[in-house]
Coordinates of C-alpha atoms and ligand atoms in Angstrom, one line a residue:
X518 CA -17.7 38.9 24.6
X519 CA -15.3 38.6 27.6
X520 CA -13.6 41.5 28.7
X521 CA -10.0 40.4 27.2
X522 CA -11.9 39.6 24.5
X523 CA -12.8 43.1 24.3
X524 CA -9.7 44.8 24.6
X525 CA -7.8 41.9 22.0
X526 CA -9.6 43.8 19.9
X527 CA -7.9 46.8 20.5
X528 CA -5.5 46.6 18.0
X529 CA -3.1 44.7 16.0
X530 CA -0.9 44.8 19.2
X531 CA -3.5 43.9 21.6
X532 CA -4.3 40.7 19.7
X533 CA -0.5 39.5 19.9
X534 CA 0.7 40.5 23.3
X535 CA 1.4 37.2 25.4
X536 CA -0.5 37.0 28.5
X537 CA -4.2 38.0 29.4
X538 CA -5.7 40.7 29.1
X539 CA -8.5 40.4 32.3
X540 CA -8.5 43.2 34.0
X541 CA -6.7 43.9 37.6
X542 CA -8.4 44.6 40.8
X543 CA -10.2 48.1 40.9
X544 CA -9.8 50.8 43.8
X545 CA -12.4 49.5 46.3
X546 CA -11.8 52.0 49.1
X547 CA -10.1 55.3 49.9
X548 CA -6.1 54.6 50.0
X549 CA -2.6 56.5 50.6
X550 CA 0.2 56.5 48.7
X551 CA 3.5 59.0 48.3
X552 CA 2.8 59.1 44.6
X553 CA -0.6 58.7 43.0
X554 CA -0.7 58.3 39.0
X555 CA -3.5 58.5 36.9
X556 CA -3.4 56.4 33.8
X557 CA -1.4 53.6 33.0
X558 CA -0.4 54.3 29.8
X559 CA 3.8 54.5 29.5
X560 CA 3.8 58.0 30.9
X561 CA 2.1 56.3 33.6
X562 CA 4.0 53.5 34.1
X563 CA 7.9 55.1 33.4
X564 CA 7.5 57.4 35.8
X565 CA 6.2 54.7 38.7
X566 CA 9.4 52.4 37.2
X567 CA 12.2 55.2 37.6
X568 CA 10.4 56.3 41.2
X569 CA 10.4 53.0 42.3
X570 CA 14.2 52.2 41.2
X571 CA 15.1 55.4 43.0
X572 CA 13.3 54.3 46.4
X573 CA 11.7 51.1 46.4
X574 CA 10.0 52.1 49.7
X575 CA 8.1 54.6 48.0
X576 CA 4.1 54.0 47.6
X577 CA 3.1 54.5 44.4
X578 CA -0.4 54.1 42.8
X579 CA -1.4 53.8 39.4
X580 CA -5.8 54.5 38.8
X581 CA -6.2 53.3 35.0
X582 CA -9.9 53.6 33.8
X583 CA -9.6 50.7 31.6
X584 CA -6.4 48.3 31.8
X585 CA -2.7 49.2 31.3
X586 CA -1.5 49.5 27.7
X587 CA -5.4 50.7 26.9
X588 CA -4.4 53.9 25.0
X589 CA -2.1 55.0 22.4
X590 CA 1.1 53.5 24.1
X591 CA -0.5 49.9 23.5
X592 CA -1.8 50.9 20.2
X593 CA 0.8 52.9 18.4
X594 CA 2.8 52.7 15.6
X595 CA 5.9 51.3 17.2
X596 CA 8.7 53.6 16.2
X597 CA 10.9 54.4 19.2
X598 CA 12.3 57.2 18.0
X599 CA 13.9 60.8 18.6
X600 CA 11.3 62.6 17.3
X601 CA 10.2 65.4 19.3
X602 CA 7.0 67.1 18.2
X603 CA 8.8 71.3 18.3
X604 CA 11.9 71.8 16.0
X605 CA 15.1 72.7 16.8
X606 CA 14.2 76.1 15.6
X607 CA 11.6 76.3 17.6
X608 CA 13.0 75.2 20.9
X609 CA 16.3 77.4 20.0
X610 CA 13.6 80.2 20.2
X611 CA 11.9 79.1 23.5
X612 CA 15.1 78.8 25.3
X613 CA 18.4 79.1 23.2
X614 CA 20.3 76.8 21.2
X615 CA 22.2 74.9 23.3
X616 CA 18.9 74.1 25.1
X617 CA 17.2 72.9 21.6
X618 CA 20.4 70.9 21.1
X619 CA 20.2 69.7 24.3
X620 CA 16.9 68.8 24.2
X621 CA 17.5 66.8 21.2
X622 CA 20.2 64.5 22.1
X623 CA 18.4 63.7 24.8
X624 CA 15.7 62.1 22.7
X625 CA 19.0 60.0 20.9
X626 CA 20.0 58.6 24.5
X627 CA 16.2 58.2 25.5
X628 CA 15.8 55.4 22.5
X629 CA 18.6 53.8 23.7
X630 CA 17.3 53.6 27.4
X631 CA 14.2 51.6 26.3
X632 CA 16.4 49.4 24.5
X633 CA 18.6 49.1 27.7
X634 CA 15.9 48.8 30.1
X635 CA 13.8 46.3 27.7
X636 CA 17.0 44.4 28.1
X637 CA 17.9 44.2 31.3
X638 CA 14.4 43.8 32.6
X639 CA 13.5 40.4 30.0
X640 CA 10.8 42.6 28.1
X641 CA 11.0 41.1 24.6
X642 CA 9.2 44.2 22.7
X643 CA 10.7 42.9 19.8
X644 CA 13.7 45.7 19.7
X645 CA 15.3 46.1 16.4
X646 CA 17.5 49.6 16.1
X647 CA 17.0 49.6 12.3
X648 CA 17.0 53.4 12.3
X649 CA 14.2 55.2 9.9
X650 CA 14.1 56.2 6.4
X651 CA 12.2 58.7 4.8
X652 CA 11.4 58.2 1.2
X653 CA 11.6 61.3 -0.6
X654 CA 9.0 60.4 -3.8
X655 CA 8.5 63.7 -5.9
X656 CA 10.2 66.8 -6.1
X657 CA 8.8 68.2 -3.4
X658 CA 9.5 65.8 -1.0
X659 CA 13.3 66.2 -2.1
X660 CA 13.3 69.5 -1.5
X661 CA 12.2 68.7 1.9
X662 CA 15.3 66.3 2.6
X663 CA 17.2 68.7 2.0
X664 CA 15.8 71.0 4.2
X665 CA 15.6 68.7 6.8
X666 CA 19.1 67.7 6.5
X667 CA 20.6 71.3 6.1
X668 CA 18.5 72.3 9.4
X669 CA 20.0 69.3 11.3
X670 CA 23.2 70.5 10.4
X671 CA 23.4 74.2 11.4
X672 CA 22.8 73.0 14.9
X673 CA 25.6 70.5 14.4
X674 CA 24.1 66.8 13.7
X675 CA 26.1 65.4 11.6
X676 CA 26.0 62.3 9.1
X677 CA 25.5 60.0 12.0
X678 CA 22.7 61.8 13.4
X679 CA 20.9 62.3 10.2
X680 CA 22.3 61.9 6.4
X681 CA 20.5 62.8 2.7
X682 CA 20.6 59.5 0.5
X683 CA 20.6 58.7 -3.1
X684 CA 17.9 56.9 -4.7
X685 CA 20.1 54.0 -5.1
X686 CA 20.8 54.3 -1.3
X687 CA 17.4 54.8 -0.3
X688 CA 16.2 51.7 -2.5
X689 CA 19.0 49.6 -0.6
X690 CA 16.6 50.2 2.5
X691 CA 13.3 49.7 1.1
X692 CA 12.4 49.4 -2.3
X693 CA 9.2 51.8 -2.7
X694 CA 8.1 53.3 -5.8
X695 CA 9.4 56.7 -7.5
X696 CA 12.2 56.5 -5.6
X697 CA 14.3 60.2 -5.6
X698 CA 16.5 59.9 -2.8
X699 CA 15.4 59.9 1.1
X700 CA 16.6 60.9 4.5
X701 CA 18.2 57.9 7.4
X702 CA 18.7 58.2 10.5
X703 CA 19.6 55.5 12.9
X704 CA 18.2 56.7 16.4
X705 CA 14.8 55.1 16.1
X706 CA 13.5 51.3 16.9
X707 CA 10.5 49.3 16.0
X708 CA 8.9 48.2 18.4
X709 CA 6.1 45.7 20.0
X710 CA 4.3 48.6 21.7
X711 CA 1.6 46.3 23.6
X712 CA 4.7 44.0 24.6
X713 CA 6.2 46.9 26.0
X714 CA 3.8 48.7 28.2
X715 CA 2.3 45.6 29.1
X716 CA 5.7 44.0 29.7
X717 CA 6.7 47.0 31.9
X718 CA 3.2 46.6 33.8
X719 CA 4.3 43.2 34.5
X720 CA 7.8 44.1 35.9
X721 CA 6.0 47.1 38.1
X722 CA 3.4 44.5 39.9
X723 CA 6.4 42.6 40.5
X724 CA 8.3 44.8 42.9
X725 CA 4.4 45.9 44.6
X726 CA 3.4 48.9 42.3
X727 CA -0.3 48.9 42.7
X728 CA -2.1 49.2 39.2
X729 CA -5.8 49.6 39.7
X730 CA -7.4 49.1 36.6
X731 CA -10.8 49.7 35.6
X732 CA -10.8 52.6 37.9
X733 CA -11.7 56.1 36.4
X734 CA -10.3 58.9 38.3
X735 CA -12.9 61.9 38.0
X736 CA -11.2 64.8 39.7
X737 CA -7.4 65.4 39.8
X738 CA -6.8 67.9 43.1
X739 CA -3.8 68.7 45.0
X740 CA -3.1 65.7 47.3
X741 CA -5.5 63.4 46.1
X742 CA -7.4 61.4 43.5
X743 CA -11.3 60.9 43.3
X744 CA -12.0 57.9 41.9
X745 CA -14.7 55.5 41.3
X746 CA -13.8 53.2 44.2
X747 CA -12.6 55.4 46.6
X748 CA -10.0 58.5 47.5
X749 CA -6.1 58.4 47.0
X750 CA -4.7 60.6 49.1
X751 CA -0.7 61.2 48.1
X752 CA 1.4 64.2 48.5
X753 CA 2.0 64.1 44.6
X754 CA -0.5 63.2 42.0
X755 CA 0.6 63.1 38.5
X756 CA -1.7 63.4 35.5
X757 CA -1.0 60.9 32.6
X758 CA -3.4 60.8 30.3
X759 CA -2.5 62.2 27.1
X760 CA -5.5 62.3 24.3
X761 CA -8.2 61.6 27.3
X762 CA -7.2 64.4 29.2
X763 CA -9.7 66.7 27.9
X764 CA -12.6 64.6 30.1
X765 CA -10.6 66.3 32.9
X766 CA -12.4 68.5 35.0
X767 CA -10.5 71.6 34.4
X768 CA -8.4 70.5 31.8
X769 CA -10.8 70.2 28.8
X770 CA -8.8 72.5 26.4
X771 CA -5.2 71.6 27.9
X772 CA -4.7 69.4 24.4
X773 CA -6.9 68.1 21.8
X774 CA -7.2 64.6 21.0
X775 CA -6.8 63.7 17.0
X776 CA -6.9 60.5 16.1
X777 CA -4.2 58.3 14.4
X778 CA -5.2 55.2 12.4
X779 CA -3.1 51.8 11.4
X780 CA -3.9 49.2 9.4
X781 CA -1.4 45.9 9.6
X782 CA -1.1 43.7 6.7
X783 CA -1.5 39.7 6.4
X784 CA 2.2 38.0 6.8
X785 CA 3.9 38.8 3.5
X786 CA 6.0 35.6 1.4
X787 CA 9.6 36.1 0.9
X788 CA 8.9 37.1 -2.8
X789 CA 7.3 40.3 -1.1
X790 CA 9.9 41.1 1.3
X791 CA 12.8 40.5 -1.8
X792 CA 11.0 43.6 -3.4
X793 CA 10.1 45.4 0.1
X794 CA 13.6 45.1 1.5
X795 CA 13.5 46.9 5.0
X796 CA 15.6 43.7 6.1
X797 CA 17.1 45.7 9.4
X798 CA 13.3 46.8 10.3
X799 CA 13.7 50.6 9.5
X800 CA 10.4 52.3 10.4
X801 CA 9.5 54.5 6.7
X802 CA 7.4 56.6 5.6
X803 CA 7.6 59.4 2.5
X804 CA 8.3 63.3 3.1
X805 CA 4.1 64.2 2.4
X806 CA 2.2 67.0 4.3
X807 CA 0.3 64.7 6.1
X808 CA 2.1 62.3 8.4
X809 CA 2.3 58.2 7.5
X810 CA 4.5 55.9 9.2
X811 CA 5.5 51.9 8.0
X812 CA 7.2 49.3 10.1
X813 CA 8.0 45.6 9.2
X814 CA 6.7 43.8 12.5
X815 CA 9.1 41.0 13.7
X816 CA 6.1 38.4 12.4
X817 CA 6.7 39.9 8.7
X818 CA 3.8 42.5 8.4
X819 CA 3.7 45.5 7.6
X820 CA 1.5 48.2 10.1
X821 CA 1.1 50.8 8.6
X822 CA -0.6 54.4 9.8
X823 CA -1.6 57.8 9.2
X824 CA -3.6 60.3 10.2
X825 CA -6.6 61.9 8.4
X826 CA -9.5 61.0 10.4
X827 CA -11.5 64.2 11.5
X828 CA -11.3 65.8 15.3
X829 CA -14.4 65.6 17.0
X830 CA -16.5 68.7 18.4
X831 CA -15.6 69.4 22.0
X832 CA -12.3 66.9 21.9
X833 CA -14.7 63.9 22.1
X834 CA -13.1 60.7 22.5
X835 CA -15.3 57.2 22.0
X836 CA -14.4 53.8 20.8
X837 CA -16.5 54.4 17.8
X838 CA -14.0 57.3 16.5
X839 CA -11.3 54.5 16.3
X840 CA -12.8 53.2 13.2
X841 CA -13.1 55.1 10.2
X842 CA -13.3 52.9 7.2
X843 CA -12.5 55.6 4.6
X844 CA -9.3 56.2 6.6
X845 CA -8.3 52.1 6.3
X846 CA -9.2 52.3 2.5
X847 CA -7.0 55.2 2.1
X848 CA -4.2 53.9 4.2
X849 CA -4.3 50.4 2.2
X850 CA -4.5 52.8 -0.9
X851 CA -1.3 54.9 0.1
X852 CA 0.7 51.4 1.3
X853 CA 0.1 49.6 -2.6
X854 CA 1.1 53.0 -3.6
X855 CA 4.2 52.6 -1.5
X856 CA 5.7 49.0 -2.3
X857 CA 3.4 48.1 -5.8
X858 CA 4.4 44.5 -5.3
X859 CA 1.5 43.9 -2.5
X860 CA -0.9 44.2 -5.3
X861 CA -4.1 42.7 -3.4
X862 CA -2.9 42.7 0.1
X863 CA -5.3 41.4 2.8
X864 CA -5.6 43.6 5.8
X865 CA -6.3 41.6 9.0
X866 CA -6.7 44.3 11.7
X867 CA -7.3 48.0 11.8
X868 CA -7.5 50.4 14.4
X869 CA -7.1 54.4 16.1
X870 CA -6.6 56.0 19.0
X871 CA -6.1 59.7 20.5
X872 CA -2.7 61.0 20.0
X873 CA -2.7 64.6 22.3
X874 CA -1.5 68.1 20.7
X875 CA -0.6 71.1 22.8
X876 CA -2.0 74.4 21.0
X877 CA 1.8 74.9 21.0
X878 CA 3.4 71.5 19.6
X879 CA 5.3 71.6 22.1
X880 CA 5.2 68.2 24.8
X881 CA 6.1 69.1 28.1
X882 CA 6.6 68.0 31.4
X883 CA 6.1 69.3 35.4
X884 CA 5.8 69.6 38.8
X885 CA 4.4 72.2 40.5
X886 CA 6.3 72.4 44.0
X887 CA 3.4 74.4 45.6
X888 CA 0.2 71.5 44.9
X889 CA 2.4 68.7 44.5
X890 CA 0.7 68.1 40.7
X891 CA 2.8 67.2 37.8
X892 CA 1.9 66.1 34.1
X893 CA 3.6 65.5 31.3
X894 CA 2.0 65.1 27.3
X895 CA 1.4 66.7 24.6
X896 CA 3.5 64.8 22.6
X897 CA 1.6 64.9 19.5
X898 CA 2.6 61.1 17.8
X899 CA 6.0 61.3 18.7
X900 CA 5.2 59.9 22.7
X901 CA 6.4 56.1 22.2
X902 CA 10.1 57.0 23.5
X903 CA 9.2 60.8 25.1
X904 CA 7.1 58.9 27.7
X905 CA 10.3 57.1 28.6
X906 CA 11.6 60.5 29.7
X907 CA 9.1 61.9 31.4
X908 CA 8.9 59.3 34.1
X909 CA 12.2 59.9 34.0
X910 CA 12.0 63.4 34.5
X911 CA 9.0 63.2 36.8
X912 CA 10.6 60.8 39.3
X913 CA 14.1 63.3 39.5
X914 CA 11.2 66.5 40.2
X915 CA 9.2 64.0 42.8
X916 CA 12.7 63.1 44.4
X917 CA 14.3 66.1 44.0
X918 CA 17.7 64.6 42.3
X919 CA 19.3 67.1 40.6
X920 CA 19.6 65.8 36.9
X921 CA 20.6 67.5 33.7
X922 CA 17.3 66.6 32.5
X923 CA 15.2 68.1 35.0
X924 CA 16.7 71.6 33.6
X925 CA 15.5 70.2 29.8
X926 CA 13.5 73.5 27.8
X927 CA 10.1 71.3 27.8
X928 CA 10.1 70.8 31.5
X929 CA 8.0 73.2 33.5
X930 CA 6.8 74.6 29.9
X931 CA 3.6 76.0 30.2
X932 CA 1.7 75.4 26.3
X933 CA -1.8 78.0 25.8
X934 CA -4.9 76.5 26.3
X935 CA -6.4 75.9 22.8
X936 CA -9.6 78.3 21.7
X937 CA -13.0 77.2 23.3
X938 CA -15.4 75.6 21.0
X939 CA -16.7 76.0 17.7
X940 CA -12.7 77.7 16.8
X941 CA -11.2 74.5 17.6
X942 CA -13.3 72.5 15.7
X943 CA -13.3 74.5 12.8
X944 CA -9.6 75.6 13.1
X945 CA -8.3 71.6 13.8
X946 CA -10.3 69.9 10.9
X947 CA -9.6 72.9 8.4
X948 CA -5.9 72.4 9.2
X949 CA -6.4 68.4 8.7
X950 CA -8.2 68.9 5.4
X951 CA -5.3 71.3 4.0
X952 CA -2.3 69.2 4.7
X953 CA -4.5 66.4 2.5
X954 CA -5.1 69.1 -0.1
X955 CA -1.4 70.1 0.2
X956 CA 0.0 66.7 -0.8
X957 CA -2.9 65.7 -3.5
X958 CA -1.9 69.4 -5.5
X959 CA 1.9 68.0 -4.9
X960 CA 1.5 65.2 -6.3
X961 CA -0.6 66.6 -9.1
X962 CA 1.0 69.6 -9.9
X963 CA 5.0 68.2 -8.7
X964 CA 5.1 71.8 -7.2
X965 CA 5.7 72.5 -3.6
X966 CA 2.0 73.7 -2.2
X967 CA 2.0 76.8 -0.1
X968 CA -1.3 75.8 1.5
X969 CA 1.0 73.6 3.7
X970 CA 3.0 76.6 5.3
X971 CA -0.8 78.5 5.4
X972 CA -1.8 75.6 7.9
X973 CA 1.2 75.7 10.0
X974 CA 0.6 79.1 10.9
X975 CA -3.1 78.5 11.0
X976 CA -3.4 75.7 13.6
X977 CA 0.1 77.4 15.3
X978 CA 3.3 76.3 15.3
Ligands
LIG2229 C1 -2.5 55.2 16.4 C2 -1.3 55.8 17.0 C3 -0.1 55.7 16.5 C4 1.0 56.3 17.1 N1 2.3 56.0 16.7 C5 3.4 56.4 17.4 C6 4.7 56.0 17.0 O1 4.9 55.2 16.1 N2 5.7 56.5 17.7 C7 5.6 57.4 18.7 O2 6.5 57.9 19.3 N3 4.3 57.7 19.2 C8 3.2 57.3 18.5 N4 2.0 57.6 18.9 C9 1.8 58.4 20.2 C10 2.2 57.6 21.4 O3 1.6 56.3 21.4 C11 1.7 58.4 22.6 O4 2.2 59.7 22.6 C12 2.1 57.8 23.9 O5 1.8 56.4 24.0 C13 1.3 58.5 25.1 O6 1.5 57.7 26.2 P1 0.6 58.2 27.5 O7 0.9 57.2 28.6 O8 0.9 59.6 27.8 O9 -0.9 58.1 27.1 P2 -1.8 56.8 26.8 O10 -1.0 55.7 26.3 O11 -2.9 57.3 25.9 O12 -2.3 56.5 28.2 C14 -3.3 57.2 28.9 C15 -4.0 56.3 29.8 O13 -4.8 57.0 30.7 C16 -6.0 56.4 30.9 N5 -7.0 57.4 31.4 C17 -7.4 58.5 30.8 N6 -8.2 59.2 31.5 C18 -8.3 58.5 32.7 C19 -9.1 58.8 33.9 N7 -9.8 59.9 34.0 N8 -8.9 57.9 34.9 C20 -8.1 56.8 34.8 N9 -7.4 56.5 33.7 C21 -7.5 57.4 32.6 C22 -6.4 55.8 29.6 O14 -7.3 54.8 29.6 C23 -5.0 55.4 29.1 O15 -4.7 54.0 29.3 C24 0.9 57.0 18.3 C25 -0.4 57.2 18.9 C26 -1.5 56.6 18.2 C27 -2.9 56.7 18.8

């Protein structure tokens, strides 16, 4: 098999993005640069595309071990939302409600920035603001609207940021079974998510970003990269590398990689869609324990995801963990559940990847002044958009412009180190295992489970 063979089968996404998929030249000798990245994932590549639009003359390097688009931001779900992985409580805790407020706004104008820069820069990522909608399917899950809505609202979002629906309301947006009502917002997009990083790649080679690919970096130290072809030397190196960054020398507990997994559908006939609805592409999922998340792609599938699929001892990470065919049966399982009409569905692609968790659930982003390193991750699955301002963020600290968003609460925050080995093995897949537990006694009993709030406070929030 050929290389872009190979990585075609990637995912979904991979196998549809126009254009090949051959890798770029690798590093073949030591280099300089003002800015030296590694990983060209969209953390990556955001922050080279705001550096470069605020100085053009500025060198910067991108060292990707595989090829642009290669991890989760070419693999994802596609939902450009607001999500931010810590709550508003949360961040009102950390640094004070108007900074949780402000934090959260920001993530409403950040969706709106891909869709502008998508825009202006002809990368068709096949946009479409249909907000999201949360199905709310048992009692339970009601109660959780609710909560979720009444939260929004005591630090002031109001029905445009975030409204409870009727079940007659929700069914308007997408017709899936045991309907009791449901939660819309509109600040999220679904998205292409190869077509976007790879587009964005595209635009960056363009104006004389270098993207090495196939070039593993093995040490990240202040004012340079080693890597397998030869030495960057920059005065700033940023590390972008989300899930993967545990293979880090010195960063192996800094998040742990859990794995997400998709599944996309055949094209559906118009008699499916009549009964599916989702005509304005919402992204959906339902108000369970353990996250799912739907999209209608622009060709008339549905991708749908979850996680579920175990962490691995010592925040491994292989190819082989992508695949886990009891996962697939139990997404397929969950998405008949969903919309009943798809009956005997073929599924024509499935695939995983790492999404990366702080031992805090809090994403952050930085630059420390005195080595010149920055970072920024930890966005559990909520990174499609959050990437998008964290270049942006990282190019204002590298630059020194003085934005509103470089004085954001996740910037410059500092998450724990999670426990050394065999408590984060034990701790991450007993928390996995409860939140499935959680929704099956839900769903059996129609009672909320209090396991649910055990595992929060068990794997830290
Ligand atoms: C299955 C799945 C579904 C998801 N769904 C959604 C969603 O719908 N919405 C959402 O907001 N988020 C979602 N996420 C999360 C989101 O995709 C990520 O948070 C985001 O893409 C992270 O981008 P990144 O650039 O930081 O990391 P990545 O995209 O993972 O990129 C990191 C890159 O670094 C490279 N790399 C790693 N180590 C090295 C090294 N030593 N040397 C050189 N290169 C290296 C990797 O090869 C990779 O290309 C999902 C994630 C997954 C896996």
């Amino acid at each position: 098999m050929s290389r872009t063979d190979e990585y075609r089968t990637l995912s979904f996404w991979h196998d549809t993005v126009p254009g090949s998929l051959e890798p770029a030249a690798s590093l073949d000798a030591d280099t300089e640069a003002d800015v030296a990245i590694v990983g060209a994932g969209l953390t990556g590549l955001w922050t080279a595309y705001y550096l470069n639009q605020a100085d053009p003359n500025l060198r910067v390097v991108l060292c990707e071990r595989e090829i642009a688009a290669f991890g989760a931001s070419g693999r994802n779900g596609g939902w450009c939302s607001a999500l931010f992985p810590a709550s508003l409580a949360k961040l009102d805790r950390m640094a004070g409600r108007e900074q949780a407020i402000a934090m959260y706004r920001a993530m409403q104008e950040t969706v709106d920035e891909v869709g502008k820069v998508t825009a202006a820069e002809g990368i068709d990522c096949h946009w479409a603001k249909g907000g999201t909608v949360q199905f709310a399917r048992s009692p339970s899950q009601l109660h959780r609207a609710k909560e979720e809505v009444a939260q929004a609202r005591l630090y002031g979002f109001g029905e445009t940021d975030l409204r409870l629906l009727s079940a007659a309301r929700a069914r308007e947006l997408g017709g899936a079974t045991d309907l009791l009502g449901g939660v819309f917002t509109p600040h999220c997009a679904a998205i292409h998510p190869a077509r976007l990083a790879r587009g964005l790649a595209a635009v960056l080679r363009g104006r004389g970003v270098m993207i090495y690919e196939r070039t593993p970096v093995h040490r990240i130290e202040p004012g340079r990269l080693v890597t397998s072809g030869g030495i960057v030397r920059a005065r700033h190196v940023i590390r972008a590398t989300e899930g993967y960054t545990p293979a880090l020398p010195g960063h192996e507990r800094a998040v742990v990689p859990v794995y997400s997994l998709v599944i996309a559908t055949e094209p559906l006939p118009e008699s499916a869609w009549a009964q599916i609805g989702l005509e304005t592409r919402p992204t959906f999922n339902d108000l369970r324990h353990l996250i799912i998340y739907g999209q209608r792609t622009a060709d008339g599938r549905l991708v749908f995801g979850g996680r579920g699929a175990p962490y691995h001892f010592g925040s491994a990470v292989q190819p082989s963990f992508d695949r886990v065919p009891a996962v697939f049966a139990a997404l397929r399982r969950t998405l008949i559940e969903l919309f009943d009409v798809l009956g005997d569905v073929a599924i024509t692609h499935a695939w995983g990847g790492p999404i990366g968790i702080a031992r805090d659930w809090c994403a952050s982003v930085g630059l420390d002044s005195s080595t010149g390193i920055g970072w920024a991750g930890g966005y559990v699955g909520d990174g499609l958009s959050t990437t998008n301002l964290a270049g942006r963020t990282l190019a204002d600290l590298i630059t020194g412009a003085d934005s509103q968003i470089t004085r954001l609460p996740w910037v410059g925050h500092r998450s724990p180190d999670w426990e050394p080995e065999p408590l984060r093995w034990l701790g991450v897949n007993v928390g996995l295992r409860m939140m499935t537990w959680a929704d099956h006694t839900e769903s059996r009993t129609g009672r909320p489970s209090r396991s649910a709030a055990a595992l929060g406070r068990f794997i830290g929030s």
